[in-house]
Short mmCIF file of C-alpha atoms in Angstrom, two decimals:
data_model
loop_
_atom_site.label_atom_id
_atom_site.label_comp_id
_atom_site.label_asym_id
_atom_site.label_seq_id
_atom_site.Cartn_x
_atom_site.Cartn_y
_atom_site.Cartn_z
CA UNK A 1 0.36 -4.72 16.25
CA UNK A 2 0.70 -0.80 15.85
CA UNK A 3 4.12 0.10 13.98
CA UNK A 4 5.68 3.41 13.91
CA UNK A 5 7.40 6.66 15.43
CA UNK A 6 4.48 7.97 18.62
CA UNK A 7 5.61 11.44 17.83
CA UNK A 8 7.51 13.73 15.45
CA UNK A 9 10.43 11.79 14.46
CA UNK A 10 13.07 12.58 12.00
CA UNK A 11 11.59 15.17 10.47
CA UNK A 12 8.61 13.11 9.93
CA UNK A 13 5.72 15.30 11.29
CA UNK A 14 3.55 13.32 13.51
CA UNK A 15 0.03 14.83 14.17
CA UNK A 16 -0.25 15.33 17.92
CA UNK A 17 -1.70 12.40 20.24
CA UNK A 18 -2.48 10.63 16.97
CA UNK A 19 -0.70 7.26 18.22
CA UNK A 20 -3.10 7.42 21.56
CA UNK A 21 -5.83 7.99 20.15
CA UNK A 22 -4.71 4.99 18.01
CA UNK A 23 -3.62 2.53 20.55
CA UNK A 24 -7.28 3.76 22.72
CA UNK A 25 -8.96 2.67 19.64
CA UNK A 26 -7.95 -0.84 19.35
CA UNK A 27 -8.43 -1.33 23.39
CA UNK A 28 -11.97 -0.10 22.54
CA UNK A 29 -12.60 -2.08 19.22
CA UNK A 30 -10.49 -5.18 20.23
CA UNK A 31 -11.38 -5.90 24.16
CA UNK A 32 -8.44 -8.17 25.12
CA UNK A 33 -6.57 -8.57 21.78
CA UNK A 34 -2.87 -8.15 23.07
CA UNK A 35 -1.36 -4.62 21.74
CA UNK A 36 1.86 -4.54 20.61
CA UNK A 37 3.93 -1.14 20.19
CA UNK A 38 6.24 -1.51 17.82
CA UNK A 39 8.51 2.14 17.27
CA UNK A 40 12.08 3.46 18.15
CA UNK A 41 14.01 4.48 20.50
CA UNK A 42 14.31 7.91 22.72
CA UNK A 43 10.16 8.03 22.12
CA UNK A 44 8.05 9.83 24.50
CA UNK A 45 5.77 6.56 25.70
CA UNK A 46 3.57 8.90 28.50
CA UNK A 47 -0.02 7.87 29.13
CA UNK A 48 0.20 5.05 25.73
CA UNK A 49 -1.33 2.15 26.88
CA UNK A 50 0.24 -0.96 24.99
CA UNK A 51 0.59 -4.63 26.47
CA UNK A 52 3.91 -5.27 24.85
CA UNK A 53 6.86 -2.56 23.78
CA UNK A 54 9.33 -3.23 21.18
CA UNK A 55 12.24 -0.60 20.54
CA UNK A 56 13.78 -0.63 17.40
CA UNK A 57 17.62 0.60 15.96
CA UNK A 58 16.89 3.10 13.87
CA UNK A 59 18.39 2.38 10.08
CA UNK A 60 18.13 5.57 8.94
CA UNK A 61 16.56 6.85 5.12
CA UNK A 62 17.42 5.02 2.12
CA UNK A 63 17.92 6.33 -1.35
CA UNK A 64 15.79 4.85 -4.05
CA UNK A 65 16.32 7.07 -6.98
CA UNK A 66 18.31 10.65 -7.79
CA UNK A 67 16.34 13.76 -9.35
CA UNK A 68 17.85 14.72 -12.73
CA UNK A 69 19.57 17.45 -10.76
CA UNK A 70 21.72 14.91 -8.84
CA UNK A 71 20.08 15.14 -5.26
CA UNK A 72 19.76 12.02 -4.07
CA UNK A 73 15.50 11.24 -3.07
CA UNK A 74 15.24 9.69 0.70
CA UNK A 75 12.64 7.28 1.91
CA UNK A 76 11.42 6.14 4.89
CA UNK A 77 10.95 2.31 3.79
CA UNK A 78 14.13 0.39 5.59
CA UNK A 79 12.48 2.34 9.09
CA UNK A 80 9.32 1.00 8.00
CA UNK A 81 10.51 -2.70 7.16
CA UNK A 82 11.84 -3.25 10.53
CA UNK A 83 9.45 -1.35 12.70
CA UNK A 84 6.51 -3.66 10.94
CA UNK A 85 8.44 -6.79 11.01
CA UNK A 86 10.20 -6.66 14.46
CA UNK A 87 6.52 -6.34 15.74
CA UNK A 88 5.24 -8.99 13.70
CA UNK A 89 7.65 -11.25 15.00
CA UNK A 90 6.05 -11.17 18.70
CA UNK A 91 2.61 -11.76 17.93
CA UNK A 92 1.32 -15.53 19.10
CA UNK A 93 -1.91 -15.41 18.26
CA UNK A 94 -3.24 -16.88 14.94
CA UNK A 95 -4.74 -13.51 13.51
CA UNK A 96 -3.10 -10.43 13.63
CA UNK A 97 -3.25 -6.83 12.36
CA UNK A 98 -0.56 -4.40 11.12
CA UNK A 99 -1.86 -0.77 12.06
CA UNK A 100 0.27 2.29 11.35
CA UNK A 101 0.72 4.23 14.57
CA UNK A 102 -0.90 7.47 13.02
CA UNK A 103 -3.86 5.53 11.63
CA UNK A 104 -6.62 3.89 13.98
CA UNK A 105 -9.60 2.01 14.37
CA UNK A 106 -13.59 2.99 14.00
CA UNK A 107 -14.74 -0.65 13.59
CA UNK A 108 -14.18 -4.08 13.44
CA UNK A 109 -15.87 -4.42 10.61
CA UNK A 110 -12.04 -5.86 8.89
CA UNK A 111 -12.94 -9.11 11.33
CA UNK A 112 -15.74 -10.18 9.07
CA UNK A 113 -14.67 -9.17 5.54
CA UNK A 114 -11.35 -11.59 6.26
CA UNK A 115 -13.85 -14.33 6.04
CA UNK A 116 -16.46 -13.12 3.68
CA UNK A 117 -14.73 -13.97 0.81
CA UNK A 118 -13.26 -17.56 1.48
CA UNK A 119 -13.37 -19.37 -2.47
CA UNK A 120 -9.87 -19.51 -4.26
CA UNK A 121 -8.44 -20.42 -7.19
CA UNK A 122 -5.09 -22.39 -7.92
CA UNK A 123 -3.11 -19.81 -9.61
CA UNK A 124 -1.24 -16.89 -7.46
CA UNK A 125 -2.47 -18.84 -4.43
CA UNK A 126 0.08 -17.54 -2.04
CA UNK A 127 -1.69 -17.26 1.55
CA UNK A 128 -3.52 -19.55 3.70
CA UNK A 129 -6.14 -17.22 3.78
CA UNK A 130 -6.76 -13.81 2.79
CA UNK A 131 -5.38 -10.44 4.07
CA UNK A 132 -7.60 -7.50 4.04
CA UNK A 133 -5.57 -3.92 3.13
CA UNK A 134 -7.20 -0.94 2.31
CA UNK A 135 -7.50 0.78 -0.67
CA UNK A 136 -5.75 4.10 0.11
CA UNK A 137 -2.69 4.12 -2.37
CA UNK A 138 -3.80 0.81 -3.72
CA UNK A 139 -4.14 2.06 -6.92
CA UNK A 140 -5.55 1.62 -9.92
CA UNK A 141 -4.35 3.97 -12.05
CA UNK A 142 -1.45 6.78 -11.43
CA UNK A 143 -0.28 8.81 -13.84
CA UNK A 144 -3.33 8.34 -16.07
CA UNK A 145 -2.05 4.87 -17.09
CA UNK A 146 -2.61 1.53 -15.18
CA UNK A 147 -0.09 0.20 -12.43
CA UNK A 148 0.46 -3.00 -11.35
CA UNK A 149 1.34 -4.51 -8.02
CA UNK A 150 0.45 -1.11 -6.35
CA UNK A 151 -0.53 -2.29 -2.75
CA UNK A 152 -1.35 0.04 0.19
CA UNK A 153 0.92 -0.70 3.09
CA UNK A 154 -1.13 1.14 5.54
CA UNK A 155 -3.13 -1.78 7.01
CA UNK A 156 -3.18 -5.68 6.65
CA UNK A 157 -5.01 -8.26 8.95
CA UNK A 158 -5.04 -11.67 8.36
CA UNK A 159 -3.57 -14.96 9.67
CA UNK A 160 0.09 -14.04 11.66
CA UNK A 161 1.80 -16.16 9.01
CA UNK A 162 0.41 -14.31 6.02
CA UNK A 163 0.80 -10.70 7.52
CA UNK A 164 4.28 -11.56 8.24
CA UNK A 165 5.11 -12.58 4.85
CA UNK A 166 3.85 -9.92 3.66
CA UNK A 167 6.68 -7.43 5.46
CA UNK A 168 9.51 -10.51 5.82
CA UNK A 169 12.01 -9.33 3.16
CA UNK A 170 15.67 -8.09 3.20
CA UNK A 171 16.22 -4.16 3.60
CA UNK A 172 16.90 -1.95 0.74
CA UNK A 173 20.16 -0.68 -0.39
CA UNK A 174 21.16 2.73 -2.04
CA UNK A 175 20.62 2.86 -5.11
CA UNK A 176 23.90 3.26 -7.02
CA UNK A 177 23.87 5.68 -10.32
CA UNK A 178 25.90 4.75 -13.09
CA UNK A 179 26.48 6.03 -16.85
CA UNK A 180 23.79 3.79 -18.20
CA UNK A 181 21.60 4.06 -15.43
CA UNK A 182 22.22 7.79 -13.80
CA UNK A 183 18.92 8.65 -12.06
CA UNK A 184 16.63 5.28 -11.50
CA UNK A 185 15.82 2.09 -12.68
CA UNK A 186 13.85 2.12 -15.68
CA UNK A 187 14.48 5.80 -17.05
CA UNK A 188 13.06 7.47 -18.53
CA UNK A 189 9.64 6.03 -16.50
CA UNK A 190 9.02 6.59 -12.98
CA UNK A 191 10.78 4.63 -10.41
CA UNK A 192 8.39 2.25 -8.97
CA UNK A 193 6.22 3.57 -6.19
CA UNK A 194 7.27 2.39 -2.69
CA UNK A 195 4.18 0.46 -2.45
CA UNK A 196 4.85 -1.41 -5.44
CA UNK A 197 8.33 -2.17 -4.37
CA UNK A 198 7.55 -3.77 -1.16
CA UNK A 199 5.28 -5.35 -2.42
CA UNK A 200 7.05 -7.24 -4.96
CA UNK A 201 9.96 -7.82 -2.54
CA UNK A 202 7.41 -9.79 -0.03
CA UNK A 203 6.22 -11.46 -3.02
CA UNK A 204 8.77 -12.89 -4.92
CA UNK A 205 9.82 -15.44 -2.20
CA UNK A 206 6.70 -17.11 -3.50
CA UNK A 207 6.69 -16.50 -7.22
CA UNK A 208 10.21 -14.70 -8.98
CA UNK A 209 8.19 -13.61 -11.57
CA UNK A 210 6.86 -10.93 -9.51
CA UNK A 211 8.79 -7.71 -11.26
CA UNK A 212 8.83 -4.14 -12.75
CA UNK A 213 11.06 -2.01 -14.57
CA UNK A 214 9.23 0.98 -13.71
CA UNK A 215 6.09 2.75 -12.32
CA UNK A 216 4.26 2.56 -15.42
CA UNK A 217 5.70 -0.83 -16.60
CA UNK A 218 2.02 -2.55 -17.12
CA UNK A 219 1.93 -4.78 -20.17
CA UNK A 220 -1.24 -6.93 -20.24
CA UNK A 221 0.69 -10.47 -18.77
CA UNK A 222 1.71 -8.10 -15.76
CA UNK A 223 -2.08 -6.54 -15.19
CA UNK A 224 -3.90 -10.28 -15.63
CA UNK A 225 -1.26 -11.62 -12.77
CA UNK A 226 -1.58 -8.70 -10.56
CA UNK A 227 -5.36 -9.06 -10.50
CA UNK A 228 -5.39 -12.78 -9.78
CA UNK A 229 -2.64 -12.18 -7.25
CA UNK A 230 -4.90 -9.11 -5.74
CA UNK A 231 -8.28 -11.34 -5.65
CA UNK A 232 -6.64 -14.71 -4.63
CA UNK A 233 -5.07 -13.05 -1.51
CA UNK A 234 -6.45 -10.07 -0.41
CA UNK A 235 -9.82 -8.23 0.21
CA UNK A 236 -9.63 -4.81 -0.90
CA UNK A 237 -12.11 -1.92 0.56
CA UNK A 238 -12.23 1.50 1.41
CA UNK A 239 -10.90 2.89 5.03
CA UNK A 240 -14.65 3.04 5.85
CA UNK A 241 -15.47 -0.21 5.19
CA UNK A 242 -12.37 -2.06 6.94
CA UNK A 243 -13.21 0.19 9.96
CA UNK A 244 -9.79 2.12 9.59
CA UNK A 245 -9.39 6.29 10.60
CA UNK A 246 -7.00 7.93 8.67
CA UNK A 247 -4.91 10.86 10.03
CA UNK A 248 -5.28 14.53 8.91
CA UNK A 249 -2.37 14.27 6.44
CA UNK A 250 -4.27 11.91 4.83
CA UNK A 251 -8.02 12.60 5.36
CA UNK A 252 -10.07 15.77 5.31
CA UNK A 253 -8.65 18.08 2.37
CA UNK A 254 -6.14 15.53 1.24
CA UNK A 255 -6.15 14.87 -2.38
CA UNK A 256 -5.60 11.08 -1.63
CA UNK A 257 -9.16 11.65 0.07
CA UNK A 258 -10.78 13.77 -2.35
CA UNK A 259 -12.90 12.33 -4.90
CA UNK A 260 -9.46 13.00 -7.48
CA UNK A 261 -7.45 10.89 -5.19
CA UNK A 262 -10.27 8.13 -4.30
CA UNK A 263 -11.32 7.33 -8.24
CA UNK A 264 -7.39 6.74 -9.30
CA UNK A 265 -7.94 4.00 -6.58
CA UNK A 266 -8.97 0.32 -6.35
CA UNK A 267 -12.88 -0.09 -5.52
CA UNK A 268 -14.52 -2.93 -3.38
CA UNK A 269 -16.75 -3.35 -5.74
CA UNK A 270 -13.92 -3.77 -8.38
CA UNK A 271 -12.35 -5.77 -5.85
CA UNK A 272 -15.52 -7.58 -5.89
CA UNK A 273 -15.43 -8.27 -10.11
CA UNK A 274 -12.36 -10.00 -9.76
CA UNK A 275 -13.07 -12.19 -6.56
CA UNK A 276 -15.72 -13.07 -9.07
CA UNK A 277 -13.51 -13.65 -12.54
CA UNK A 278 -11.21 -15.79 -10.44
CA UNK A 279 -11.92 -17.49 -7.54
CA UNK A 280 -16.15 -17.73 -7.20
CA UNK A 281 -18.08 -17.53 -10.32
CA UNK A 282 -21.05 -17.95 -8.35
CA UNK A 283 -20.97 -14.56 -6.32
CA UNK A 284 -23.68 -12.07 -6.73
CA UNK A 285 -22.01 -8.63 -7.53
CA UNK A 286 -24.29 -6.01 -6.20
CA UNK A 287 -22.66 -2.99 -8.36
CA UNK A 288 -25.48 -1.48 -10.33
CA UNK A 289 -24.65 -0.43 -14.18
CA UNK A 290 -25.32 3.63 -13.33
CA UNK A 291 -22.54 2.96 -10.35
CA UNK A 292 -20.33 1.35 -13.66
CA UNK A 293 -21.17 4.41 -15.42
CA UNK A 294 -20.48 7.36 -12.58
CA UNK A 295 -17.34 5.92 -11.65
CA UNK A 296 -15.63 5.37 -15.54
CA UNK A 297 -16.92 9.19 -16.30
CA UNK A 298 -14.91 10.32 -12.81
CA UNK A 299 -12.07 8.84 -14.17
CA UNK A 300 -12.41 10.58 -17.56
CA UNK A 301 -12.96 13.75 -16.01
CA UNK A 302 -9.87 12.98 -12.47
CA UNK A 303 -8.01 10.41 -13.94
CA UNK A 304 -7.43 9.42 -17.99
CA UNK A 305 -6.44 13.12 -18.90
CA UNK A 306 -3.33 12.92 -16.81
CA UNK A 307 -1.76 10.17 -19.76
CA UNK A 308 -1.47 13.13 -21.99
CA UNK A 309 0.55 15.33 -20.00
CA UNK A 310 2.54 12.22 -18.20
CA UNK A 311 3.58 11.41 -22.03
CA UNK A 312 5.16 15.28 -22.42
CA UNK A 313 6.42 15.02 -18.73
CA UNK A 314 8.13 12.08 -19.95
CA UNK A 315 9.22 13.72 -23.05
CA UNK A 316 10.90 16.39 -21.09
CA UNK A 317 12.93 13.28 -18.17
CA UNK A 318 14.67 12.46 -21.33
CA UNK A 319 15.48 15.60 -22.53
CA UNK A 320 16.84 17.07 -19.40
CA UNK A 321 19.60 14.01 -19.45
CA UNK A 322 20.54 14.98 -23.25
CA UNK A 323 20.98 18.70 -22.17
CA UNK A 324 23.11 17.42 -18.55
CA UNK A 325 25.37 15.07 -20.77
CA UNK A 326 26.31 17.62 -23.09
#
């Protein structure tokens, strides 16, 4: 199932005859899987070639958060709830993918890794079987710090059932400002990223527990279950080695693509560590002690020295409310 606008919508900047080369992709890469087009409205559909077209209402932006200026900040996430799940909800075939309509295929290599890694354990056992994602914007670490729950929501393939709960959750209303609470929840941290909010909103119908205050809001209880819940459910790899393409805005000179971006990020082979810790002891980790070392002194050169400064930024959220209430 491919999800999303086919060109420019919205403002949102599409790159052009990114969702053919998409849709071309999974014909070439998936002879007779059944395509499904999930996107909007008033779209320019010429020369896409889809088995199955679903038009969605467009719900327009929600508002998550205001800046400390009062401007409200917009997101795209109600469009993307419904464009994902109204598609989801036509697929009949026991395995499906969710592909973003700006994204596409250079392997099936996904079809294999969603069985590679079959042992489970008891706890945070949510799926029938795993889903793979990628690790673009599943991170590790933002803001210098550790994050929890912070799941890409680019691409998922797994059993129908499991994708779908994965995107089956209520849309989002406005946030509302009030006295105590005048910019988002959790000031003066970060809101939660958008990852990590659908994320625990698809979750949660199978554990309550699932929560966060804010984006940094990573005591150890929270990091423990967000590691079994990210090893007991999912397989976690780089774009490469799920066989996904990612668009310009997001590959080339992107900083989510440059080694900066890509070290702040989940590995497969620490993907791999806790698939061991948790669900098979047994597995042979191939992840040499020099790869160990390389990748912890990239993050003290990319990542770690971004807590110091996040701590001042921090400093300087709360002060900007002390000097607006005055």
């Amino acid at each position: 199932m491919v999800q999303g606008p086919v060109q420019t919508f919205s403002d949102r900047e599409q790159e052009s005859g990114i969702t053919r080369k998409c849709l071309d992709s999974v014909r070439h890469f998936l002879p007779g899987a059944k395509i499904i087009l999930s996107t909007w409205h008033n779209q320019d559909l010429t020369d896409l070639d889809y088995d199955q077209l679903v038009l969605c209402d467009d719900p327009g932006t929600n508002v998550r958060a205001y800046n400390v200026d009062g401007t409200p900040q917009t997101f795209n996430n109600n469009r993307q709830i419904i464009s994902t799940l109204s598609g989801l909800e036509q697929v009949t075939t026991p395995y499906t993918m969710k592909l973003r309509s700006d994204n596409y295929l250079i392997s099936d290599a996904f079809l294999d890794l969603q069985q590679d890694f079959p042992k489970r354990c008891e706890q945070a056992r949510f799926f029938n079987e795993k889903v793979v994602v990628i690790n673009t914007f599943t991170r590790r670490y933002a803001k210098g710090a550790p994050v929890v729950f912070h799941m890409s929501d680019f691409f998922y393939f797994g059993r129908t059932e499991d994708v779908i709960a994965c995107w089956n959750m209520p849309l989002i209303e406005d946030f509302i400002a009030t006295k105590d609470c005048p910019y988002n929840m959790g000031f003066p941290d970060y809101s939660i990223d958008c990852t990590q909010m659908l994320f625990i909103r698809a979750m949660q119908k199978f554990d309550p527990s699932f929560s966060l205050n804010g984006l940094l809001d990573n005591n150890l209880e929270k990091q423990l279950f967000s590691d079994r819940c990210f090893a007991n459910n999912f397989v976690i790899a780089d774009p490469q080695q799920v066989g996904i393409g990612l668009c310009r805005k997001f590959a080339e000179k992107a900083r989510v693509s440059r080694t900066k971006g890509k070290v702040a990020h989940w590995q497969f082979k620490e993907w791999q560590q806790l698939y061991k810790k948790y669900c098979d002891p047994s597995f042979e980790l191939q992840y040499s002690v020099f790869s160990q070392y390389k990748l912890f002194l990239q993050r003290c050169l990319y990542v770690f020295p971004a807590r110091i400064e996040n701590k001042r930024r921090l400093q300087q959220r709360q002060k900007k409310v002390v000097l607006n209430n005055k």
